[in-house]
Amino acid sequence: MKLAFKELMYYKFKYLLVTLILFLLAFLVLFISALAQGLAKENVSGIEQWNKQHYVIAKDADNQLMQSNITEQQADDVQAVVGGDPIKTAMQKVKTNNGKLDLMFTQLTSNIQPKPTEGTLPKQADEVLLNKKLKAEGFNVGDHIKLSDGKQSYKIVGFSDNIMYAHTSMAYVNEDAMQELKGNHTALIAYDNLNKQQESKIQDIDNMKVISQKDMFDAIPSYNAEQQPLNLMIIFLFVISAIVITAFFYVMTIQKTSQFGILKAIGTKNSQLMMSLMVQILMITLIGVALAISIISVIDTFMPVTMPFYINVNLMMLMVVVFIIVSLLGAVLSLIKVMKIEPLEAIGGE
């Protein structure tokens, strides 16, 4: 430990540059991960907030919420098997200062209610709760939105974070307001859980099937199209980072061959040298990653609300742990080199 700290302090500039490179690698991985999470939230956050395990949807809808239309008779047949939360939706266009905007109006139920980050949930038929991203359009609590093809208007009573489906913002209204909307229909019925017998009975109903939340995510065309290349990019960044880190520490170890040889000649054990090297690598990696997390957190604070940027704390912590493991694994080659150094050959410059 003492040897490691002394070397870090003596070669400040060299280790500062290495820390800077580790910071840039960690920052790039975390930034792209936050962008990928932000894009994912714009596709599925509305469904995630429902937090249900199973959904009954029309068979001919290809698992897509916007294409599913459950008739009243089918809904009654499903409800006869087991009760659930019928979710009604209606796609509408509203007027904005810049033109028109698509909104997926969704009905509040007793179990499906987003948590407002500002204002309250709608209670009257002329009230609506909007996705927070719409504040970028100039909307505020107390303003009114008007449908582009009708006379209906709604007072904005609140905003909520992350209520989107397939890059379309959701607007929550109560049951009375939904009944007045043109094109309203039951898109699906949500369940906390279904047993095999209940699933089987529902599957026997004409044009009805049971799917999981993951099935619905996978059916969103933009979700897979965006996530697959971004996830592949993140994996490649990890691989590139591992190669760069390994090369850096190996070259640094080669440069210190004579130093290690002298230390071995005066009685320093291999275990002490390896411990010194591991402490140095761990400290440099932790400082670089900590700086990256700090900068990402500051950027998140000032990021525009329209920017798809979301920090998943659990995923970020997992990536930090993986980054540290990759760094330590990358140092294994350096450790092998340290163990093989012969004191006399090293002092002789060979």
mmCIF file of C-alpha atoms in Angstrom:
data_model
loop_
_atom_site.group_PDB
_atom_site.id
_atom_site.type_symbol
_atom_site.label_atom_id
_atom_site.label_comp_id
_atom_site.label_asym_id
_atom_site.label_seq_id
_atom_site.Cartn_x
_atom_site.Cartn_y
_atom_site.Cartn_z
ATOM 1 C CA MET A 1 0.000 0.000 0.000
ATOM 2 C CA LYS A 2 2.765 2.416 1.047
ATOM 3 C CA LEU A 3 4.756 1.627 -2.092
ATOM 4 C CA ALA A 4 1.682 2.158 -4.271
ATOM 5 C CA PHE A 5 0.871 5.574 -2.756
ATOM 6 C CA LYS A 6 4.483 6.745 -3.004
ATOM 7 C CA GLU A 7 4.642 5.875 -6.701
ATOM 8 C CA LEU A 8 1.292 7.540 -7.414
ATOM 9 C CA MET A 9 2.466 10.740 -5.740
ATOM 10 C CA TYR A 10 5.897 10.684 -7.445
ATOM 11 C CA TYR A 11 4.516 10.184 -10.985
ATOM 12 C CA LYS A 12 1.496 12.474 -10.552
ATOM 13 C CA PHE A 13 1.241 13.664 -14.158
ATOM 14 C CA LYS A 14 1.576 10.186 -15.675
ATOM 15 C CA TYR A 15 -1.128 8.700 -13.482
ATOM 16 C CA LEU A 16 -3.298 11.785 -13.944
ATOM 17 C CA LEU A 17 -3.310 11.159 -17.703
ATOM 18 C CA VAL A 18 -4.188 7.481 -17.183
ATOM 19 C CA THR A 19 -7.032 8.495 -14.827
ATOM 20 C CA LEU A 20 -8.274 10.970 -17.451
ATOM 21 C CA ILE A 21 -8.418 8.223 -20.087
ATOM 22 C CA LEU A 22 -10.303 5.906 -17.706
ATOM 23 C CA PHE A 23 -12.687 8.778 -16.931
ATOM 24 C CA LEU A 24 -13.372 9.353 -20.646
ATOM 25 C CA LEU A 25 -14.015 5.636 -21.262
ATOM 26 C CA ALA A 26 -16.376 5.368 -18.272
ATOM 27 C CA PHE A 27 -18.131 8.622 -19.211
ATOM 28 C CA LEU A 28 -18.722 7.422 -22.788
ATOM 29 C CA VAL A 29 -20.183 4.082 -21.620
ATOM 30 C CA LEU A 30 -22.428 5.706 -18.988
ATOM 31 C CA PHE A 31 -23.594 8.511 -21.307
ATOM 32 C CA ILE A 32 -24.622 6.126 -24.103
ATOM 33 C CA SER A 33 -26.290 3.855 -21.531
ATOM 34 C CA ALA A 34 -28.330 6.815 -20.222
ATOM 35 C CA LEU A 35 -29.349 7.699 -23.789
ATOM 36 C CA ALA A 36 -30.380 4.081 -24.442
ATOM 37 C CA GLN A 37 -32.409 4.042 -21.216
ATOM 38 C CA GLY A 38 -34.008 7.373 -22.159
ATOM 39 C CA LEU A 39 -35.077 6.051 -25.565
ATOM 40 C CA ALA A 40 -36.384 2.875 -23.921
ATOM 41 C CA LYS A 41 -38.461 4.958 -21.503
ATOM 42 C CA GLU A 42 -40.037 6.844 -24.425
ATOM 43 C CA ASN A 43 -41.249 3.490 -25.769
ATOM 44 C CA VAL A 44 -42.372 1.571 -22.704
ATOM 45 C CA SER A 45 -42.552 3.848 -19.640
ATOM 46 C CA GLY A 46 -46.351 4.147 -19.845
ATOM 47 C CA ILE A 47 -46.726 0.349 -19.636
ATOM 48 C CA GLU A 48 -44.054 0.049 -16.946
ATOM 49 C CA GLN A 49 -46.059 2.376 -14.720
ATOM 50 C CA TRP A 50 -49.071 0.050 -14.959
ATOM 51 C CA ASN A 51 -46.842 -2.593 -13.333
ATOM 52 C CA LYS A 52 -48.966 -5.588 -14.371
ATOM 53 C CA GLN A 53 -47.763 -9.124 -15.111
ATOM 54 C CA HIS A 54 -50.347 -10.155 -17.712
ATOM 55 C CA TYR A 55 -52.438 -8.403 -20.353
ATOM 56 C CA VAL A 56 -55.398 -9.694 -22.361
ATOM 57 C CA ILE A 57 -55.219 -8.290 -25.880
ATOM 58 C CA ALA A 58 -56.879 -8.929 -29.263
ATOM 59 C CA LYS A 59 -55.154 -11.759 -31.176
ATOM 60 C CA ASP A 60 -55.171 -9.812 -34.435
ATOM 61 C CA ALA A 61 -53.369 -6.825 -32.855
ATOM 62 C CA ASP A 62 -49.855 -8.356 -33.088
ATOM 63 C CA ASN A 63 -49.379 -7.529 -29.373
ATOM 64 C CA GLN A 64 -49.540 -3.801 -30.176
ATOM 65 C CA LEU A 65 -51.672 -1.708 -27.848
ATOM 66 C CA MET A 66 -52.661 0.822 -30.520
ATOM 67 C CA GLN A 67 -53.992 -1.909 -32.837
ATOM 68 C CA SER A 68 -55.987 -3.787 -30.201
ATOM 69 C CA ASN A 69 -59.756 -3.280 -30.038
ATOM 70 C CA ILE A 70 -61.688 -5.408 -27.565
ATOM 71 C CA THR A 71 -65.479 -5.401 -28.016
ATOM 72 C CA GLU A 72 -67.833 -5.038 -25.065
ATOM 73 C CA GLN A 73 -68.922 -8.682 -25.435
ATOM 74 C CA GLN A 74 -65.309 -9.910 -25.429
ATOM 75 C CA ALA A 75 -64.542 -7.738 -22.392
ATOM 76 C CA ASP A 76 -67.580 -9.169 -20.559
ATOM 77 C CA ASP A 77 -66.503 -12.747 -21.437
ATOM 78 C CA VAL A 78 -62.977 -12.095 -20.124
ATOM 79 C CA GLN A 79 -64.313 -10.409 -16.977
ATOM 80 C CA ALA A 80 -66.558 -13.422 -16.380
ATOM 81 C CA VAL A 81 -63.422 -15.574 -16.026
ATOM 82 C CA VAL A 82 -61.617 -13.176 -13.704
ATOM 83 C CA GLY A 83 -61.899 -9.457 -13.008
ATOM 84 C CA GLY A 84 -59.216 -7.061 -14.226
ATOM 85 C CA ASP A 85 -58.526 -3.470 -15.239
ATOM 86 C CA PRO A 86 -59.962 -2.707 -18.716
ATOM 87 C CA ILE A 87 -57.749 0.034 -20.165
ATOM 88 C CA LYS A 88 -59.423 2.340 -22.664
ATOM 89 C CA THR A 89 -57.393 4.478 -25.061
ATOM 90 C CA ALA A 90 -58.050 6.970 -27.857
ATOM 91 C CA MET A 91 -55.484 8.568 -30.169
ATOM 92 C CA GLN A 92 -56.113 12.283 -30.605
ATOM 93 C CA LYS A 93 -54.385 15.344 -32.016
ATOM 94 C CA VAL A 94 -54.194 18.539 -29.988
ATOM 95 C CA LYS A 95 -53.283 22.033 -31.092
ATOM 96 C CA THR A 96 -49.949 23.495 -29.999
ATOM 97 C CA ASN A 97 -48.100 26.691 -30.791
ATOM 98 C CA ASN A 98 -46.082 24.761 -33.375
ATOM 99 C CA GLY A 99 -48.965 22.909 -35.029
ATOM 100 C CA LYS A 100 -50.492 19.616 -33.929
ATOM 101 C CA LEU A 101 -49.350 16.946 -31.514
ATOM 102 C CA ASP A 102 -50.365 13.278 -31.145
ATOM 103 C CA LEU A 103 -51.554 12.217 -27.692
ATOM 104 C CA MET A 104 -52.674 8.792 -26.506
ATOM 105 C CA PHE A 105 -55.597 9.530 -24.161
ATOM 106 C CA THR A 106 -55.834 6.843 -21.489
ATOM 107 C CA GLN A 107 -58.488 6.229 -18.876
ATOM 108 C CA LEU A 108 -57.682 6.304 -15.169
ATOM 109 C CA THR A 109 -58.845 3.223 -13.280
ATOM 110 C CA SER A 110 -58.842 2.392 -9.585
ATOM 111 C CA ASN A 111 -55.511 0.548 -9.975
ATOM 112 C CA ILE A 112 -53.896 2.378 -12.887
ATOM 113 C CA GLN A 113 -53.027 5.902 -11.860
ATOM 114 C CA PRO A 114 -49.704 7.635 -12.624
ATOM 115 C CA LYS A 115 -48.108 9.529 -9.750
ATOM 116 C CA PRO A 116 -48.168 13.285 -10.502
ATOM 117 C CA THR A 117 -44.816 15.057 -10.195
ATOM 118 C CA GLU A 118 -46.667 18.371 -10.401
ATOM 119 C CA GLY A 119 -50.342 19.157 -9.772
ATOM 120 C CA THR A 120 -52.992 16.485 -9.213
ATOM 121 C CA LEU A 121 -54.842 13.686 -10.987
ATOM 122 C CA PRO A 122 -57.895 14.747 -13.074
ATOM 123 C CA LYS A 123 -61.207 14.535 -11.216
ATOM 124 C CA GLN A 124 -63.587 16.307 -13.594
ATOM 125 C CA ALA A 125 -64.454 15.355 -17.187
ATOM 126 C CA ASP A 126 -62.711 18.459 -18.539
ATOM 127 C CA GLU A 127 -59.399 17.861 -16.755
ATOM 128 C CA VAL A 128 -56.271 16.062 -17.993
ATOM 129 C CA LEU A 129 -52.872 14.981 -16.670
ATOM 130 C CA LEU A 130 -50.062 15.155 -19.260
ATOM 131 C CA ASN A 131 -46.591 13.722 -19.762
ATOM 132 C CA LYS A 132 -43.966 16.100 -18.333
ATOM 133 C CA LYS A 133 -42.166 16.333 -21.699
ATOM 134 C CA LEU A 134 -45.085 18.424 -23.000
ATOM 135 C CA LYS A 135 -43.920 21.305 -20.803
ATOM 136 C CA ALA A 136 -41.399 21.901 -23.601
ATOM 137 C CA GLU A 137 -44.410 22.795 -25.820
ATOM 138 C CA GLY A 138 -45.184 25.654 -23.434
ATOM 139 C CA PHE A 139 -47.951 23.904 -21.474
ATOM 140 C CA ASN A 140 -48.292 24.544 -17.745
ATOM 141 C CA VAL A 141 -50.717 23.551 -15.001
ATOM 142 C CA GLY A 142 -53.874 25.657 -15.432
ATOM 143 C CA ASP A 143 -53.517 25.954 -19.239
ATOM 144 C CA HIS A 144 -56.038 24.398 -21.617
ATOM 145 C CA ILE A 145 -55.433 22.030 -24.527
ATOM 146 C CA LYS A 146 -57.898 21.734 -27.384
ATOM 147 C CA LEU A 147 -58.469 18.794 -29.724
ATOM 148 C CA SER A 148 -57.661 19.696 -33.324
ATOM 149 C CA ASP A 149 -60.773 18.034 -34.793
ATOM 150 C CA GLY A 150 -63.404 19.000 -32.232
ATOM 151 C CA LYS A 151 -64.608 21.494 -29.683
ATOM 152 C CA GLN A 152 -63.426 19.523 -26.656
ATOM 153 C CA SER A 153 -60.835 21.200 -24.480
ATOM 154 C CA TYR A 154 -59.239 20.128 -21.243
ATOM 155 C CA LYS A 155 -57.699 21.956 -18.329
ATOM 156 C CA ILE A 156 -54.216 20.710 -17.455
ATOM 157 C CA VAL A 157 -54.259 19.795 -13.748
ATOM 158 C CA GLY A 158 -50.939 17.966 -13.506
ATOM 159 C CA PHE A 159 -47.839 16.440 -15.088
ATOM 160 C CA SER A 160 -46.187 13.071 -14.558
ATOM 161 C CA ASP A 161 -42.755 11.743 -15.535
ATOM 162 C CA ASN A 162 -42.317 8.891 -17.993
ATOM 163 C CA ILE A 163 -45.818 8.189 -19.287
ATOM 164 C CA MET A 164 -45.137 7.390 -22.949
ATOM 165 C CA TYR A 165 -45.837 4.585 -25.402
ATOM 166 C CA ALA A 166 -43.926 4.180 -28.685
ATOM 167 C CA HIS A 167 -42.620 7.782 -28.488
ATOM 168 C CA THR A 168 -46.169 9.105 -28.013
ATOM 169 C CA SER A 169 -47.018 11.051 -24.871
ATOM 170 C CA MET A 170 -49.983 9.819 -22.841
ATOM 171 C CA ALA A 171 -52.773 12.008 -21.450
ATOM 172 C CA TYR A 172 -54.798 10.615 -18.540
ATOM 173 C CA VAL A 173 -58.479 11.499 -18.142
ATOM 174 C CA ASN A 174 -61.291 10.094 -15.980
ATOM 175 C CA GLU A 175 -63.998 7.675 -17.163
ATOM 176 C CA ASP A 176 -66.532 10.402 -18.084
ATOM 177 C CA ALA A 177 -63.989 12.226 -20.250
ATOM 178 C CA MET A 178 -62.987 9.002 -22.003
ATOM 179 C CA GLN A 179 -66.612 8.217 -22.916
ATOM 180 C CA GLU A 180 -66.867 11.586 -24.697
ATOM 181 C CA LEU A 181 -63.734 11.032 -26.792
ATOM 182 C CA LYS A 182 -64.217 9.954 -30.398
ATOM 183 C CA GLY A 183 -62.626 6.597 -31.162
ATOM 184 C CA ASN A 184 -62.367 5.454 -27.541
ATOM 185 C CA HIS A 185 -62.145 1.695 -27.139
ATOM 186 C CA THR A 186 -60.929 -0.955 -24.732
ATOM 187 C CA ALA A 187 -57.397 -1.756 -25.894
ATOM 188 C CA LEU A 188 -56.553 -4.404 -23.296
ATOM 189 C CA ILE A 189 -57.321 -5.746 -19.841
ATOM 190 C CA ALA A 190 -54.536 -5.746 -17.246
ATOM 191 C CA TYR A 191 -53.934 -8.293 -14.475
ATOM 192 C CA ASP A 192 -51.489 -8.481 -11.598
ATOM 193 C CA ASN A 193 -51.281 -12.199 -12.168
ATOM 194 C CA LEU A 194 -53.206 -15.065 -13.791
ATOM 195 C CA ASN A 195 -52.985 -18.782 -13.062
ATOM 196 C CA LYS A 196 -52.721 -21.382 -15.836
ATOM 197 C CA GLN A 197 -56.416 -22.305 -15.640
ATOM 198 C CA GLN A 198 -57.529 -18.688 -15.998
ATOM 199 C CA GLU A 199 -55.101 -18.162 -18.891
ATOM 200 C CA SER A 200 -56.464 -21.225 -20.651
ATOM 201 C CA LYS A 201 -60.102 -20.112 -20.291
ATOM 202 C CA ILE A 202 -59.305 -16.628 -21.612
ATOM 203 C CA GLN A 203 -57.344 -18.061 -24.565
ATOM 204 C CA ASP A 204 -60.511 -19.964 -25.565
ATOM 205 C CA ILE A 205 -62.481 -16.714 -25.956
ATOM 206 C CA ASP A 206 -62.831 -15.573 -29.559
ATOM 207 C CA ASN A 207 -59.854 -13.408 -30.694
ATOM 208 C CA MET A 208 -58.489 -13.039 -27.157
ATOM 209 C CA LYS A 209 -55.033 -14.001 -25.900
ATOM 210 C CA VAL A 210 -52.866 -13.433 -22.829
ATOM 211 C CA ILE A 211 -49.431 -11.860 -23.166
ATOM 212 C CA SER A 212 -46.741 -10.745 -20.725
ATOM 213 C CA GLN A 213 -45.403 -7.234 -20.273
ATOM 214 C CA LYS A 214 -42.208 -8.268 -22.101
ATOM 215 C CA ASP A 215 -44.273 -9.517 -25.076
ATOM 216 C CA MET A 216 -45.842 -6.071 -25.335
ATOM 217 C CA PHE A 217 -42.439 -4.346 -25.127
ATOM 218 C CA ASP A 218 -41.013 -6.569 -27.870
ATOM 219 C CA ALA A 219 -43.976 -5.816 -30.168
ATOM 220 C CA ILE A 220 -43.184 -2.085 -30.251
ATOM 221 C CA PRO A 221 -41.247 -1.664 -33.544
ATOM 222 C CA SER A 222 -39.223 1.357 -32.405
ATOM 223 C CA TYR A 223 -38.224 -0.328 -29.109
ATOM 224 C CA ASN A 224 -36.200 -3.189 -30.574
ATOM 225 C CA ALA A 225 -34.971 -1.087 -33.512
ATOM 226 C CA GLU A 226 -33.388 1.396 -31.081
ATOM 227 C CA GLN A 227 -32.310 -0.843 -28.200
ATOM 228 C CA GLN A 228 -30.509 -3.585 -30.153
ATOM 229 C CA PRO A 229 -27.910 -1.345 -31.872
ATOM 230 C CA LEU A 230 -27.417 0.739 -28.706
ATOM 231 C CA ASN A 231 -26.900 -2.338 -26.525
ATOM 232 C CA LEU A 232 -24.475 -3.727 -29.112
ATOM 233 C CA MET A 233 -22.609 -0.395 -29.049
ATOM 234 C CA ILE A 234 -22.356 -0.529 -25.233
ATOM 235 C CA ILE A 235 -20.982 -4.099 -25.354
ATOM 236 C CA PHE A 236 -18.352 -3.065 -27.922
ATOM 237 C CA LEU A 237 -17.411 -0.079 -25.750
ATOM 238 C CA PHE A 238 -16.813 -2.433 -22.811
ATOM 239 C CA VAL A 239 -14.640 -4.686 -25.000
ATOM 240 C CA ILE A 240 -12.678 -1.705 -26.348
ATOM 241 C CA SER A 241 -12.272 -0.340 -22.807
ATOM 242 C CA ALA A 242 -10.926 -3.701 -21.603
ATOM 243 C CA ILE A 243 -8.388 -3.797 -24.460
ATOM 244 C CA VAL A 244 -7.272 -0.180 -23.866
ATOM 245 C CA ILE A 245 -6.978 -0.642 -20.080
ATOM 246 C CA THR A 246 -5.044 -3.900 -20.483
ATOM 247 C CA ALA A 247 -2.632 -2.299 -22.972
ATOM 248 C CA PHE A 248 -2.078 0.732 -20.708
ATOM 249 C CA PHE A 249 -1.269 -1.215 -17.567
ATOM 250 C CA TYR A 250 0.869 -3.758 -19.437
ATOM 251 C CA VAL A 251 2.997 -1.018 -21.041
ATOM 252 C CA MET A 252 3.329 0.744 -17.677
ATOM 253 C CA THR A 253 4.498 -2.529 -16.088
ATOM 254 C CA ILE A 254 7.061 -3.108 -18.868
ATOM 255 C CA GLN A 255 8.431 0.406 -18.262
ATOM 256 C CA LYS A 256 8.958 -0.469 -14.582
ATOM 257 C CA THR A 257 10.839 -3.739 -15.196
ATOM 258 C CA SER A 258 14.143 -2.371 -13.826
ATOM 259 C CA GLN A 259 12.352 -0.858 -10.808
ATOM 260 C CA PHE A 260 10.662 -4.176 -9.974
ATOM 261 C CA GLY A 261 13.987 -5.997 -10.461
ATOM 262 C CA ILE A 262 15.735 -3.743 -7.944
ATOM 263 C CA LEU A 263 12.887 -4.119 -5.444
ATOM 264 C CA LYS A 264 13.042 -7.917 -5.798
ATOM 265 C CA ALA A 265 16.832 -7.848 -5.387
ATOM 266 C CA ILE A 266 16.517 -6.032 -2.027
ATOM 267 C CA GLY A 267 13.986 -8.558 -0.782
ATOM 268 C CA THR A 268 10.546 -7.265 -1.818
ATOM 269 C CA LYS A 269 8.186 -10.201 -2.288
ATOM 270 C CA ASN A 270 6.091 -10.855 -5.418
ATOM 271 C CA SER A 271 2.916 -10.588 -3.299
ATOM 272 C CA GLN A 272 3.912 -7.071 -2.162
ATOM 273 C CA LEU A 273 4.602 -5.936 -5.745
ATOM 274 C CA MET A 274 1.303 -7.411 -6.981
ATOM 275 C CA MET A 275 -0.610 -5.797 -4.142
ATOM 276 C CA SER A 276 1.003 -2.445 -4.971
ATOM 277 C CA LEU A 277 0.036 -2.797 -8.654
ATOM 278 C CA MET A 278 -3.564 -3.839 -7.853
ATOM 279 C CA VAL A 279 -4.002 -0.937 -5.408
ATOM 280 C CA GLN A 280 -2.775 1.516 -8.038
ATOM 281 C CA ILE A 281 -5.126 0.107 -10.713
ATOM 282 C CA LEU A 282 -8.092 0.046 -8.311
ATOM 283 C CA MET A 283 -7.511 3.627 -7.137
ATOM 284 C CA ILE A 284 -7.075 4.992 -10.665
ATOM 285 C CA THR A 285 -10.201 3.158 -11.862
ATOM 286 C CA LEU A 286 -12.341 4.252 -8.898
ATOM 287 C CA ILE A 287 -11.314 7.906 -9.267
ATOM 288 C CA GLY A 288 -11.970 7.855 -13.040
ATOM 289 C CA VAL A 289 -15.369 6.152 -12.664
ATOM 290 C CA ALA A 290 -16.399 8.394 -9.728
ATOM 291 C CA LEU A 291 -15.606 11.480 -11.828
ATOM 292 C CA ALA A 292 -17.644 10.059 -14.719
ATOM 293 C CA ILE A 293 -20.666 9.428 -12.453
ATOM 294 C CA SER A 294 -20.415 12.942 -10.992
ATOM 295 C CA ILE A 295 -20.297 14.600 -14.428
ATOM 296 C CA ILE A 296 -23.182 12.425 -15.722
ATOM 297 C CA SER A 297 -25.278 13.385 -12.678
ATOM 298 C CA VAL A 298 -24.607 17.094 -13.270
ATOM 299 C CA ILE A 299 -25.475 16.738 -16.978
ATOM 300 C CA ASP A 300 -28.728 14.961 -16.043
ATOM 301 C CA THR A 301 -29.706 17.942 -13.877
ATOM 302 C CA PHE A 302 -29.362 20.395 -16.765
ATOM 303 C CA MET A 303 -30.556 18.103 -19.583
ATOM 304 C CA PRO A 304 -33.605 19.516 -21.461
ATOM 305 C CA VAL A 305 -36.845 17.701 -20.659
ATOM 306 C CA THR A 306 -37.220 16.771 -24.340
ATOM 307 C CA MET A 307 -33.899 14.911 -24.366
ATOM 308 C CA PRO A 308 -34.255 11.113 -24.012
ATOM 309 C CA PHE A 309 -31.841 10.745 -21.097
ATOM 310 C CA TYR A 310 -32.547 8.539 -18.088
ATOM 311 C CA ILE A 311 -30.206 7.358 -15.352
ATOM 312 C CA ASN A 312 -31.128 3.929 -14.066
ATOM 313 C CA VAL A 313 -29.264 3.858 -10.737
ATOM 314 C CA ASN A 314 -29.228 0.049 -10.430
ATOM 315 C CA LEU A 315 -28.007 -0.392 -14.011
ATOM 316 C CA MET A 316 -25.375 2.318 -13.525
ATOM 317 C CA MET A 317 -24.045 0.667 -10.360
ATOM 318 C CA LEU A 318 -23.909 -2.665 -12.193
ATOM 319 C CA MET A 319 -21.951 -1.055 -15.032
ATOM 320 C CA VAL A 320 -19.532 0.551 -12.566
ATOM 321 C CA VAL A 321 -18.883 -2.844 -10.948
ATOM 322 C CA VAL A 322 -18.365 -4.415 -14.396
ATOM 323 C CA PHE A 323 -15.995 -1.575 -15.341
ATOM 324 C CA ILE A 324 -13.903 -2.166 -12.204
ATOM 325 C CA ILE A 325 -13.845 -5.932 -12.823
ATOM 326 C CA VAL A 326 -12.793 -5.330 -16.437
ATOM 327 C CA SER A 327 -9.975 -3.068 -15.211
ATOM 328 C CA LEU A 328 -8.745 -5.645 -12.687
ATOM 329 C CA LEU A 329 -8.957 -8.459 -15.254
ATOM 330 C CA GLY A 330 -7.049 -6.266 -17.666
ATOM 331 C CA ALA A 331 -4.282 -6.012 -15.061
ATOM 332 C CA VAL A 332 -3.807 -9.808 -14.940
ATOM 333 C CA LEU A 333 -1.285 -9.710 -17.789
ATOM 334 C CA SER A 334 0.672 -7.084 -15.846
ATOM 335 C CA LEU A 335 0.694 -9.326 -12.772
ATOM 336 C CA ILE A 336 2.040 -12.264 -14.789
ATOM 337 C CA LYS A 337 4.812 -10.015 -16.069
ATOM 338 C CA VAL A 338 5.705 -8.904 -12.518
ATOM 339 C CA MET A 339 5.938 -12.511 -11.287
ATOM 340 C CA LYS A 340 8.287 -13.492 -14.142
ATOM 341 C CA ILE A 341 10.750 -10.632 -13.659
ATOM 342 C CA GLU A 342 14.220 -11.930 -12.705
ATOM 343 C CA PRO A 343 16.076 -9.400 -10.511
ATOM 344 C CA LEU A 344 19.517 -9.829 -12.138
ATOM 345 C CA GLU A 345 18.194 -9.661 -15.704
ATOM 346 C CA ALA A 346 16.050 -6.625 -14.852
ATOM 347 C CA ILE A 347 18.949 -4.740 -13.266
ATOM 348 C CA GLY A 348 21.051 -5.590 -16.318
ATOM 349 C CA GLY A 349 18.451 -3.912 -18.515
ATOM 350 C CA GLU A 350 17.351 -7.101 -20.321
#
